[in-house]
Amino acid sequence: MSETTIEIRIIPTLSGISASQWDACACPEAADGGRPNDPFTTHRFLDALEASGSVGPGTGWQPQYLTAWRGDLMIGAAPLYAKSHSQGEYIFDHNWSHAYERAGGQYYPKLQIAVPFTPATGRRLLAHPDHLETAQAALVQGAVQLTAENELSSLHITFCTAEEAEAGRQMGLMHRVTQQFHWENDGYADFDDFLGNLSSRKRKNIRKERATAQGFGGRIIALTGDQIEPEHWDAFWTFYQDTGARKWGAPYLTRQFFDIAQDSLRDDILLVLAERDGRYVAGALNFIGRDTLYGRYWGCSEDHPCLHFEACYYQAIDFAIAHGLTRVEAGAQGDHKLARGYLPVTTHSLHWVADAGFAKAIEEYLCAERNAVDQEIEVLTAYGPFRKTNEEDQ
């Protein structure tokens, strides 16, 4: 193979790729020892999912890591999975699967380029910075070819960046727009500085919620790095199981994932815990990126008014301001986040469907959906908690 030839390889386990090879594509910005833009496509995070059994046989997420090589140099990679269901994706295609199967097709298995169970925007077409466009094109072409050659229904690339979405659209993929709620740091000095930008009514409501939550009869602590101990994961596992059972029927992550996180991911983690009478009663798990804090999971063993808002949203804002982060991504869904300073923003995904007729129907749907999302974001933003220009503070 010449040095100009690009070879696509499917590698079924991340142990077959060195961390240095993978991270040179996934997070080249961290080569100086700093944080990656986000930890979710790093070798250590994806390997934790696989090593813990959170993905792999029996989970419906079968790793098929897609890599692009030029000689001995890996110039691109993508976290690709063969999916036997649509759970844990947060970009919902259940109606697509039902329509496809009613028409006599077999929707599953499908291929998914994604970070399992993680509705956080980030790079999905992981390209070596010296081969950006070439690697992205090779990964898209390789994924589409793999889908077609195996006679699979579809390929999906979810929560990709806006830049990747545009590049994928130019390569013939269908572009889908959805929305989340994010908090933006406008250079605030502290939480009160942030509150000063809200309308009087919203500001008073948040102060009341914080006082109510912090008066629950215990203390709230925020831990990261070596401050996190194994006992904290014992408590959080209980919270996570309860939330998983109520929302998904079964937790996506295994208990072993949190043991591995203690060893290899704790520097990427902010764990907020509420302690009362000597035991932990609630907690929120966040991951720390280069300039963004990502809220992921919440759970509790006791119900206390407003404690969820404090642990998940206000503690995250406190941490972001204190550490100079520009954004907090609060995860999927949740209009209740709007009143707490989290505004709607667009998220992006890309799709390729083998059947031309079905693809045309989906393209028409996506066009209408994009217009609806744009209108919804405009309306929700107008109802946001921030003071309008020249608005008197009552």
Short mmCIF file of C-alpha atoms in Angstrom, two decimals:
data_model
loop_
_atom_site.label_atom_id
_atom_site.label_comp_id
_atom_site.label_asym_id
_atom_site.label_seq_id
_atom_site.Cartn_x
_atom_site.Cartn_y
_atom_site.Cartn_z
CA MET A 1 0.00 0.00 0.00
CA SER A 2 1.43 3.39 -0.97
CA GLU A 3 1.65 6.24 1.53
CA THR A 4 -1.12 8.06 -0.34
CA THR A 5 -3.54 5.11 -0.14
CA ILE A 6 -6.03 5.19 2.72
CA GLU A 7 -7.06 1.88 4.26
CA ILE A 8 -10.21 1.47 6.32
CA ARG A 9 -10.03 -1.06 9.14
CA ILE A 10 -12.72 -2.24 11.55
CA ILE A 11 -11.25 -3.04 14.97
CA PRO A 12 -13.67 -4.88 17.28
CA THR A 13 -12.04 -3.93 20.59
CA LEU A 14 -10.35 -0.76 21.75
CA SER A 15 -7.55 -2.83 23.25
CA GLY A 16 -6.46 -3.33 19.63
CA ILE A 17 -5.66 0.39 19.36
CA SER A 18 -3.11 2.13 21.56
CA ALA A 19 -4.29 5.08 23.62
CA SER A 20 -1.69 7.32 21.96
CA GLN A 21 -2.90 6.38 18.46
CA TRP A 22 -6.56 6.90 19.31
CA ASP A 23 -6.12 10.13 21.29
CA ALA A 24 -3.93 11.67 18.59
CA CYS A 25 -7.15 11.75 16.57
CA ALA A 26 -9.73 12.07 19.35
CA CYS A 27 -8.14 14.85 21.40
CA PRO A 28 -4.99 16.30 19.82
CA GLU A 29 -5.57 19.48 21.85
CA ALA A 30 -4.70 17.49 25.00
CA ALA A 31 -1.21 16.58 23.75
CA ASP A 32 0.18 19.43 25.88
CA GLY A 33 -1.18 17.79 29.03
CA GLY A 34 -4.34 19.89 29.17
CA ARG A 35 -7.89 18.66 29.12
CA PRO A 36 -9.53 17.35 25.96
CA ASN A 37 -12.42 19.35 24.55
CA ASP A 38 -14.58 16.64 26.08
CA PRO A 39 -13.58 13.32 27.66
CA PHE A 40 -16.20 11.19 25.96
CA THR A 41 -14.27 10.13 22.85
CA THR A 42 -10.97 9.65 24.66
CA HIS A 43 -9.49 6.16 24.74
CA ARG A 44 -9.90 6.01 28.52
CA PHE A 45 -13.64 6.78 28.48
CA LEU A 46 -14.59 4.47 25.62
CA ASP A 47 -12.35 1.74 27.03
CA ALA A 48 -14.11 2.07 30.40
CA LEU A 49 -17.45 1.45 28.69
CA GLU A 50 -16.10 -1.64 26.96
CA ALA A 51 -14.04 -3.05 29.84
CA SER A 52 -16.97 -2.68 32.25
CA GLY A 53 -19.38 -4.55 29.99
CA SER A 54 -21.55 -1.46 29.57
CA VAL A 55 -21.16 -1.98 25.81
CA GLY A 56 -20.45 -5.27 24.06
CA PRO A 57 -22.23 -8.63 23.91
CA GLY A 58 -25.78 -8.54 25.22
CA THR A 59 -26.04 -4.76 25.43
CA GLY A 60 -27.18 -3.92 21.91
CA TRP A 61 -24.03 -1.81 21.50
CA GLN A 62 -21.44 -3.94 19.71
CA PRO A 63 -18.17 -2.03 19.11
CA GLN A 64 -16.93 -1.87 15.53
CA TYR A 65 -14.31 0.89 15.83
CA LEU A 66 -13.84 2.49 12.44
CA THR A 67 -10.28 3.57 11.64
CA ALA A 68 -8.55 5.13 8.65
CA TRP A 69 -4.86 4.48 8.03
CA ARG A 70 -2.21 5.94 5.78
CA GLY A 71 0.59 3.43 6.04
CA ASP A 72 1.34 2.92 9.74
CA LEU A 73 -0.31 6.20 10.73
CA MET A 74 -3.89 6.18 11.95
CA ILE A 75 -5.29 9.41 10.50
CA GLY A 76 -8.89 8.99 11.60
CA ALA A 77 -11.19 7.03 13.89
CA ALA A 78 -14.84 6.88 14.87
CA PRO A 79 -16.64 5.18 17.77
CA LEU A 80 -18.85 2.95 15.62
CA TYR A 81 -21.34 0.45 17.05
CA ALA A 82 -23.68 -2.13 15.56
CA LYS A 83 -27.03 -1.49 17.25
CA SER A 84 -29.86 -3.95 17.77
CA HIS A 85 -32.17 -1.30 19.29
CA SER A 86 -32.38 2.48 19.62
CA GLN A 87 -31.93 2.79 23.38
CA GLY A 88 -29.33 5.05 24.96
CA GLU A 89 -29.03 7.32 21.91
CA TYR A 90 -31.22 10.38 22.75
CA ILE A 91 -31.79 11.14 19.06
CA PHE A 92 -35.04 9.32 18.63
CA ASP A 93 -35.71 7.22 15.54
CA HIS A 94 -38.32 4.84 16.94
CA ASN A 95 -40.93 6.11 14.46
CA TRP A 96 -38.48 5.48 11.63
CA SER A 97 -37.92 1.90 12.73
CA HIS A 98 -41.65 1.23 13.10
CA ALA A 99 -42.41 2.66 9.65
CA TYR A 100 -39.54 0.75 8.05
CA GLU A 101 -40.63 -2.55 9.54
CA ARG A 102 -44.32 -1.96 8.74
CA ALA A 103 -43.20 -1.58 5.13
CA GLY A 104 -41.55 -5.01 5.32
CA GLY A 105 -37.95 -3.96 6.00
CA GLN A 106 -35.58 -4.92 8.80
CA TYR A 107 -34.38 -1.78 10.58
CA TYR A 108 -32.04 -3.50 13.02
CA PRO A 109 -29.16 -3.98 13.14
CA LYS A 110 -28.09 -0.48 12.16
CA LEU A 111 -24.76 1.31 12.51
CA GLN A 112 -24.25 4.18 14.92
CA ILE A 113 -21.30 6.54 15.32
CA ALA A 114 -21.88 7.87 18.80
CA VAL A 115 -20.75 7.93 22.39
CA PRO A 116 -23.08 5.44 24.09
CA PHE A 117 -25.55 6.86 26.61
CA THR A 118 -24.07 10.37 26.19
CA PRO A 119 -26.17 13.16 24.66
CA ALA A 120 -23.26 15.61 24.59
CA THR A 121 -22.10 17.44 21.48
CA GLY A 122 -18.57 16.62 20.38
CA ARG A 123 -16.45 15.39 17.51
CA ARG A 124 -17.51 12.04 16.11
CA LEU A 125 -15.30 11.90 13.00
CA LEU A 126 -12.03 11.90 14.90
CA ALA A 127 -9.37 13.11 12.52
CA HIS A 128 -5.66 13.67 12.94
CA PRO A 129 -5.22 17.47 12.64
CA ASP A 130 -2.75 17.07 9.78
CA HIS A 131 -5.29 15.05 7.75
CA LEU A 132 -8.61 16.61 8.76
CA GLU A 133 -10.66 16.71 5.56
CA THR A 134 -9.11 13.56 4.11
CA ALA A 135 -9.77 11.56 7.27
CA GLN A 136 -13.34 12.81 7.70
CA ALA A 137 -14.20 11.93 4.10
CA ALA A 138 -12.61 8.49 4.45
CA LEU A 139 -14.54 7.77 7.66
CA VAL A 140 -17.89 8.79 6.16
CA GLN A 141 -17.27 6.86 2.96
CA GLY A 142 -16.05 3.85 4.91
CA ALA A 143 -19.08 3.87 7.22
CA VAL A 144 -21.55 4.20 4.34
CA GLN A 145 -19.82 1.44 2.39
CA LEU A 146 -19.85 -0.83 5.44
CA THR A 147 -23.58 -0.20 5.89
CA ALA A 148 -24.35 -0.90 2.24
CA GLU A 149 -22.12 -3.97 1.85
CA ASN A 150 -23.70 -5.60 4.91
CA GLU A 151 -27.21 -4.73 3.65
CA LEU A 152 -28.03 -2.79 6.81
CA SER A 153 -30.85 -0.28 6.91
CA SER A 154 -29.02 2.82 8.01
CA LEU A 155 -26.08 4.72 9.46
CA HIS A 156 -26.42 7.42 12.13
CA ILE A 157 -23.88 9.93 13.48
CA THR A 158 -25.34 11.55 16.57
CA PHE A 159 -24.43 14.67 18.57
CA CYS A 160 -21.72 15.64 16.13
CA THR A 161 -20.40 19.19 15.89
CA ALA A 162 -22.00 21.78 13.63
CA GLU A 163 -18.86 21.70 11.47
CA GLU A 164 -19.09 17.93 11.08
CA ALA A 165 -22.80 18.24 10.28
CA GLU A 166 -22.05 20.64 7.44
CA ALA A 167 -19.21 18.45 6.14
CA GLY A 168 -21.46 15.38 6.27
CA ARG A 169 -24.26 17.22 4.49
CA GLN A 170 -21.84 18.15 1.73
CA MET A 171 -20.97 14.45 1.43
CA GLY A 172 -24.62 13.51 0.92
CA LEU A 173 -25.76 12.60 4.45
CA MET A 174 -29.08 13.83 5.81
CA HIS A 175 -28.80 16.51 8.49
CA ARG A 176 -31.03 16.44 11.55
CA VAL A 177 -31.42 19.31 14.04
CA THR A 178 -32.67 18.84 17.59
CA GLN A 179 -32.32 20.96 20.71
CA GLN A 180 -30.98 20.97 24.26
CA PHE A 181 -30.59 23.52 27.07
CA HIS A 182 -27.13 24.93 27.79
CA TRP A 183 -25.90 27.58 30.21
CA GLU A 184 -23.44 30.13 28.83
CA ASN A 185 -20.86 31.92 30.97
CA ASP A 186 -20.87 35.59 30.01
CA GLY A 187 -17.70 36.27 31.98
CA TYR A 188 -19.51 36.18 35.32
CA ALA A 189 -17.46 36.90 38.43
CA ASP A 190 -19.67 34.72 40.63
CA PHE A 191 -23.19 33.31 40.89
CA ASP A 192 -24.63 36.63 42.07
CA ASP A 193 -23.16 38.29 38.98
CA PHE A 194 -25.04 35.76 36.86
CA LEU A 195 -28.25 36.40 38.81
CA GLY A 196 -27.87 40.10 38.16
CA ASN A 197 -28.60 39.44 34.48
CA LEU A 198 -31.96 37.80 35.23
CA SER A 199 -35.33 39.40 35.66
CA SER A 200 -36.19 40.22 39.24
CA ARG A 201 -38.82 37.47 39.50
CA LYS A 202 -36.50 34.76 38.15
CA ARG A 203 -33.64 35.96 40.32
CA LYS A 204 -35.77 35.79 43.46
CA ASN A 205 -37.08 32.35 42.53
CA ILE A 206 -33.58 30.93 42.08
CA ARG A 207 -32.39 32.40 45.38
CA LYS A 208 -35.43 30.84 47.05
CA GLU A 209 -34.75 27.47 45.44
CA ARG A 210 -31.10 27.53 46.52
CA ALA A 211 -32.03 28.42 50.09
CA THR A 212 -34.65 25.67 50.20
CA ALA A 213 -32.25 23.08 48.81
CA GLN A 214 -29.38 24.04 51.07
CA GLY A 215 -31.70 23.90 54.06
CA PHE A 216 -32.48 20.21 53.56
CA GLY A 217 -30.76 19.30 56.83
CA GLY A 218 -27.32 18.33 55.63
CA ARG A 219 -24.44 19.53 53.47
CA ILE A 220 -23.69 19.57 49.77
CA ILE A 221 -20.15 18.81 48.63
CA ALA A 222 -18.49 18.99 45.21
CA LEU A 223 -15.65 16.52 44.63
CA THR A 224 -13.21 15.96 41.79
CA GLY A 225 -9.96 14.10 41.18
CA ASP A 226 -8.37 12.59 44.28
CA GLN A 227 -11.16 13.99 46.45
CA ILE A 228 -13.38 11.21 45.08
CA GLU A 229 -13.17 7.99 47.09
CA PRO A 230 -14.58 4.50 46.39
CA GLU A 231 -17.25 5.02 49.05
CA HIS A 232 -18.68 7.88 47.01
CA TRP A 233 -19.28 5.52 44.09
CA ASP A 234 -21.06 3.07 46.39
CA ALA A 235 -23.53 5.82 47.20
CA PHE A 236 -23.85 7.12 43.68
CA TRP A 237 -24.48 3.63 42.30
CA THR A 238 -27.60 3.45 44.46
CA PHE A 239 -28.82 6.77 43.08
CA TYR A 240 -27.99 5.81 39.52
CA GLN A 241 -29.83 2.49 39.76
CA ASP A 242 -32.96 4.22 41.02
CA THR A 243 -32.95 6.78 38.21
CA GLY A 244 -32.16 4.14 35.59
CA ALA A 245 -34.95 1.88 36.75
CA ARG A 246 -37.49 4.72 36.56
CA LYS A 247 -36.37 6.17 33.21
CA TRP A 248 -34.98 3.30 31.14
CA GLY A 249 -36.08 0.12 32.90
CA ALA A 250 -32.48 -0.87 33.60
CA PRO A 251 -29.29 1.15 34.11
CA TYR A 252 -27.08 1.50 31.03
CA LEU A 253 -23.79 1.56 32.92
CA THR A 254 -22.62 -1.38 35.00
CA ARG A 255 -21.30 -1.09 38.55
CA GLN A 256 -17.83 -1.91 37.23
CA PHE A 257 -17.86 1.24 35.11
CA PHE A 258 -17.72 3.36 38.25
CA ASP A 259 -14.87 1.29 39.67
CA ILE A 260 -12.93 1.90 36.47
CA ALA A 261 -13.90 5.58 36.59
CA GLN A 262 -12.31 5.80 40.02
CA ASP A 263 -9.03 4.55 38.59
CA SER A 264 -8.87 6.26 35.19
CA LEU A 265 -11.57 8.95 34.92
CA ARG A 266 -11.81 10.71 38.26
CA ASP A 267 -9.80 13.72 37.04
CA ASP A 268 -12.49 14.14 34.36
CA ILE A 269 -15.33 14.05 36.90
CA LEU A 270 -17.17 16.47 39.17
CA LEU A 271 -19.30 14.56 41.66
CA VAL A 272 -21.83 16.56 43.67
CA LEU A 273 -23.19 14.76 46.73
CA ALA A 274 -25.73 15.68 49.39
CA GLU A 275 -25.00 14.21 52.83
CA ARG A 276 -27.51 14.06 55.67
CA ASP A 277 -27.16 12.40 59.09
CA GLY A 278 -23.89 10.77 58.09
CA ARG A 279 -25.04 9.23 54.82
CA TYR A 280 -25.31 10.36 51.23
CA VAL A 281 -28.87 10.91 50.05
CA ALA A 282 -28.48 12.40 46.55
CA GLY A 283 -25.86 13.02 43.91
CA ALA A 284 -25.13 14.42 40.46
CA LEU A 285 -22.37 13.23 38.13
CA ASN A 286 -20.68 15.68 35.75
CA PHE A 287 -17.77 15.37 33.34
CA ILE A 288 -15.26 18.18 32.85
CA GLY A 289 -14.11 19.28 29.41
CA ARG A 290 -11.63 21.89 28.30
CA ASP A 291 -14.20 24.69 28.43
CA THR A 292 -17.47 22.89 29.15
CA LEU A 293 -19.01 21.04 32.09
CA TYR A 294 -21.28 18.17 31.08
CA GLY A 295 -24.11 17.19 33.39
CA ARG A 296 -24.82 13.48 33.07
CA TYR A 297 -26.66 11.66 35.87
CA TRP A 298 -28.70 12.48 38.94
CA GLY A 299 -30.29 10.28 41.57
CA CYS A 300 -31.42 10.26 45.18
CA SER A 301 -32.54 8.00 47.98
CA GLU A 302 -34.53 10.76 49.72
CA ASP A 303 -36.73 13.46 48.21
CA HIS A 304 -35.99 17.02 49.31
CA PRO A 305 -37.51 20.12 47.70
CA CYS A 306 -35.30 21.80 45.09
CA LEU A 307 -32.31 19.55 45.82
CA HIS A 308 -32.31 18.32 42.23
CA PHE A 309 -32.05 21.90 40.91
CA GLU A 310 -29.23 22.71 43.30
CA ALA A 311 -27.14 19.58 42.71
CA CYS A 312 -27.59 19.45 38.93
CA TYR A 313 -27.86 23.05 37.77
CA TYR A 314 -26.72 25.59 40.34
CA GLN A 315 -23.69 23.67 41.60
CA ALA A 316 -22.68 23.18 37.94
CA ILE A 317 -22.90 26.92 37.31
CA ASP A 318 -20.85 27.62 40.47
CA PHE A 319 -18.14 25.23 39.29
CA ALA A 320 -18.10 26.61 35.74
CA ILE A 321 -17.70 30.19 36.94
CA ALA A 322 -15.03 29.29 39.50
CA HIS A 323 -13.00 27.37 36.90
CA GLY A 324 -13.45 29.70 33.94
CA LEU A 325 -15.55 27.29 31.87
CA THR A 326 -17.65 28.85 29.15
CA ARG A 327 -20.60 26.47 29.13
CA VAL A 328 -22.64 23.91 31.04
CA GLU A 329 -24.44 21.28 28.97
CA ALA A 330 -27.25 19.92 31.09
CA GLY A 331 -28.05 16.83 29.02
CA ALA A 332 -31.13 15.87 27.06
CA GLN A 333 -34.60 17.39 27.29
CA GLY A 334 -36.07 19.35 30.18
CA ASP A 335 -37.96 22.62 29.60
CA HIS A 336 -37.67 23.25 33.35
CA LYS A 337 -34.01 24.17 32.75
CA LEU A 338 -35.10 27.36 30.98
CA ALA A 339 -36.16 29.13 34.18
CA ARG A 340 -32.76 28.32 35.69
CA GLY A 341 -30.68 30.11 33.08
CA TYR A 342 -30.22 27.30 30.56
CA LEU A 343 -31.23 28.44 27.06
CA PRO A 344 -32.18 26.29 24.05
CA VAL A 345 -29.49 25.57 21.46
CA THR A 346 -29.36 23.35 18.39
CA THR A 347 -27.76 19.91 18.36
CA HIS A 348 -26.85 18.00 15.22
CA SER A 349 -26.82 14.51 13.77
CA LEU A 350 -26.27 12.91 10.37
CA HIS A 351 -28.07 9.99 8.78
CA TRP A 352 -27.77 7.71 5.76
CA VAL A 353 -30.57 5.34 4.80
CA ALA A 354 -30.07 2.59 2.22
CA ASP A 355 -33.58 2.53 0.78
CA ALA A 356 -33.96 5.52 -1.56
CA GLY A 357 -37.73 5.86 -1.10
CA PHE A 358 -37.50 5.71 2.68
CA ALA A 359 -34.58 8.17 2.63
CA LYS A 360 -36.68 10.65 0.64
CA ALA A 361 -39.50 10.43 3.18
CA ILE A 362 -37.07 10.99 6.06
CA GLU A 363 -35.46 13.96 4.27
CA GLU A 364 -38.87 15.60 3.95
CA TYR A 365 -39.57 14.93 7.62
CA LEU A 366 -36.19 16.36 8.68
CA CYS A 367 -36.79 19.55 6.72
CA ALA A 368 -40.10 20.13 8.52
CA GLU A 369 -38.53 19.18 11.85
CA ARG A 370 -35.67 21.68 11.40
CA ASN A 371 -38.18 24.47 10.83
CA ALA A 372 -40.17 23.43 13.90
CA VAL A 373 -37.04 23.30 16.07
CA ASP A 374 -35.96 26.76 14.89
CA GLN A 375 -39.37 28.17 15.78
CA GLU A 376 -39.41 26.44 19.16
CA ILE A 377 -35.96 27.78 20.04
CA GLU A 378 -37.05 31.29 19.08
CA VAL A 379 -40.16 31.08 21.28
CA LEU A 380 -38.37 29.49 24.25
CA THR A 381 -35.54 32.01 24.12
CA ALA A 382 -38.08 34.84 24.26
CA TYR A 383 -39.47 33.29 27.44
CA GLY A 384 -36.01 32.94 28.99
CA PRO A 385 -35.19 34.33 32.43
CA PHE A 386 -32.76 37.02 31.28
CA ARG A 387 -33.65 40.69 31.45
CA LYS A 388 -34.57 42.21 28.14
CA THR A 389 -32.60 45.17 26.82
CA ASN A 390 -33.60 48.36 28.66
CA GLU A 391 -35.99 46.40 30.86
CA GLU A 392 -36.48 47.98 34.25
CA ASP A 393 -35.50 45.77 37.19
CA GLN A 394 -38.57 45.56 39.36
#
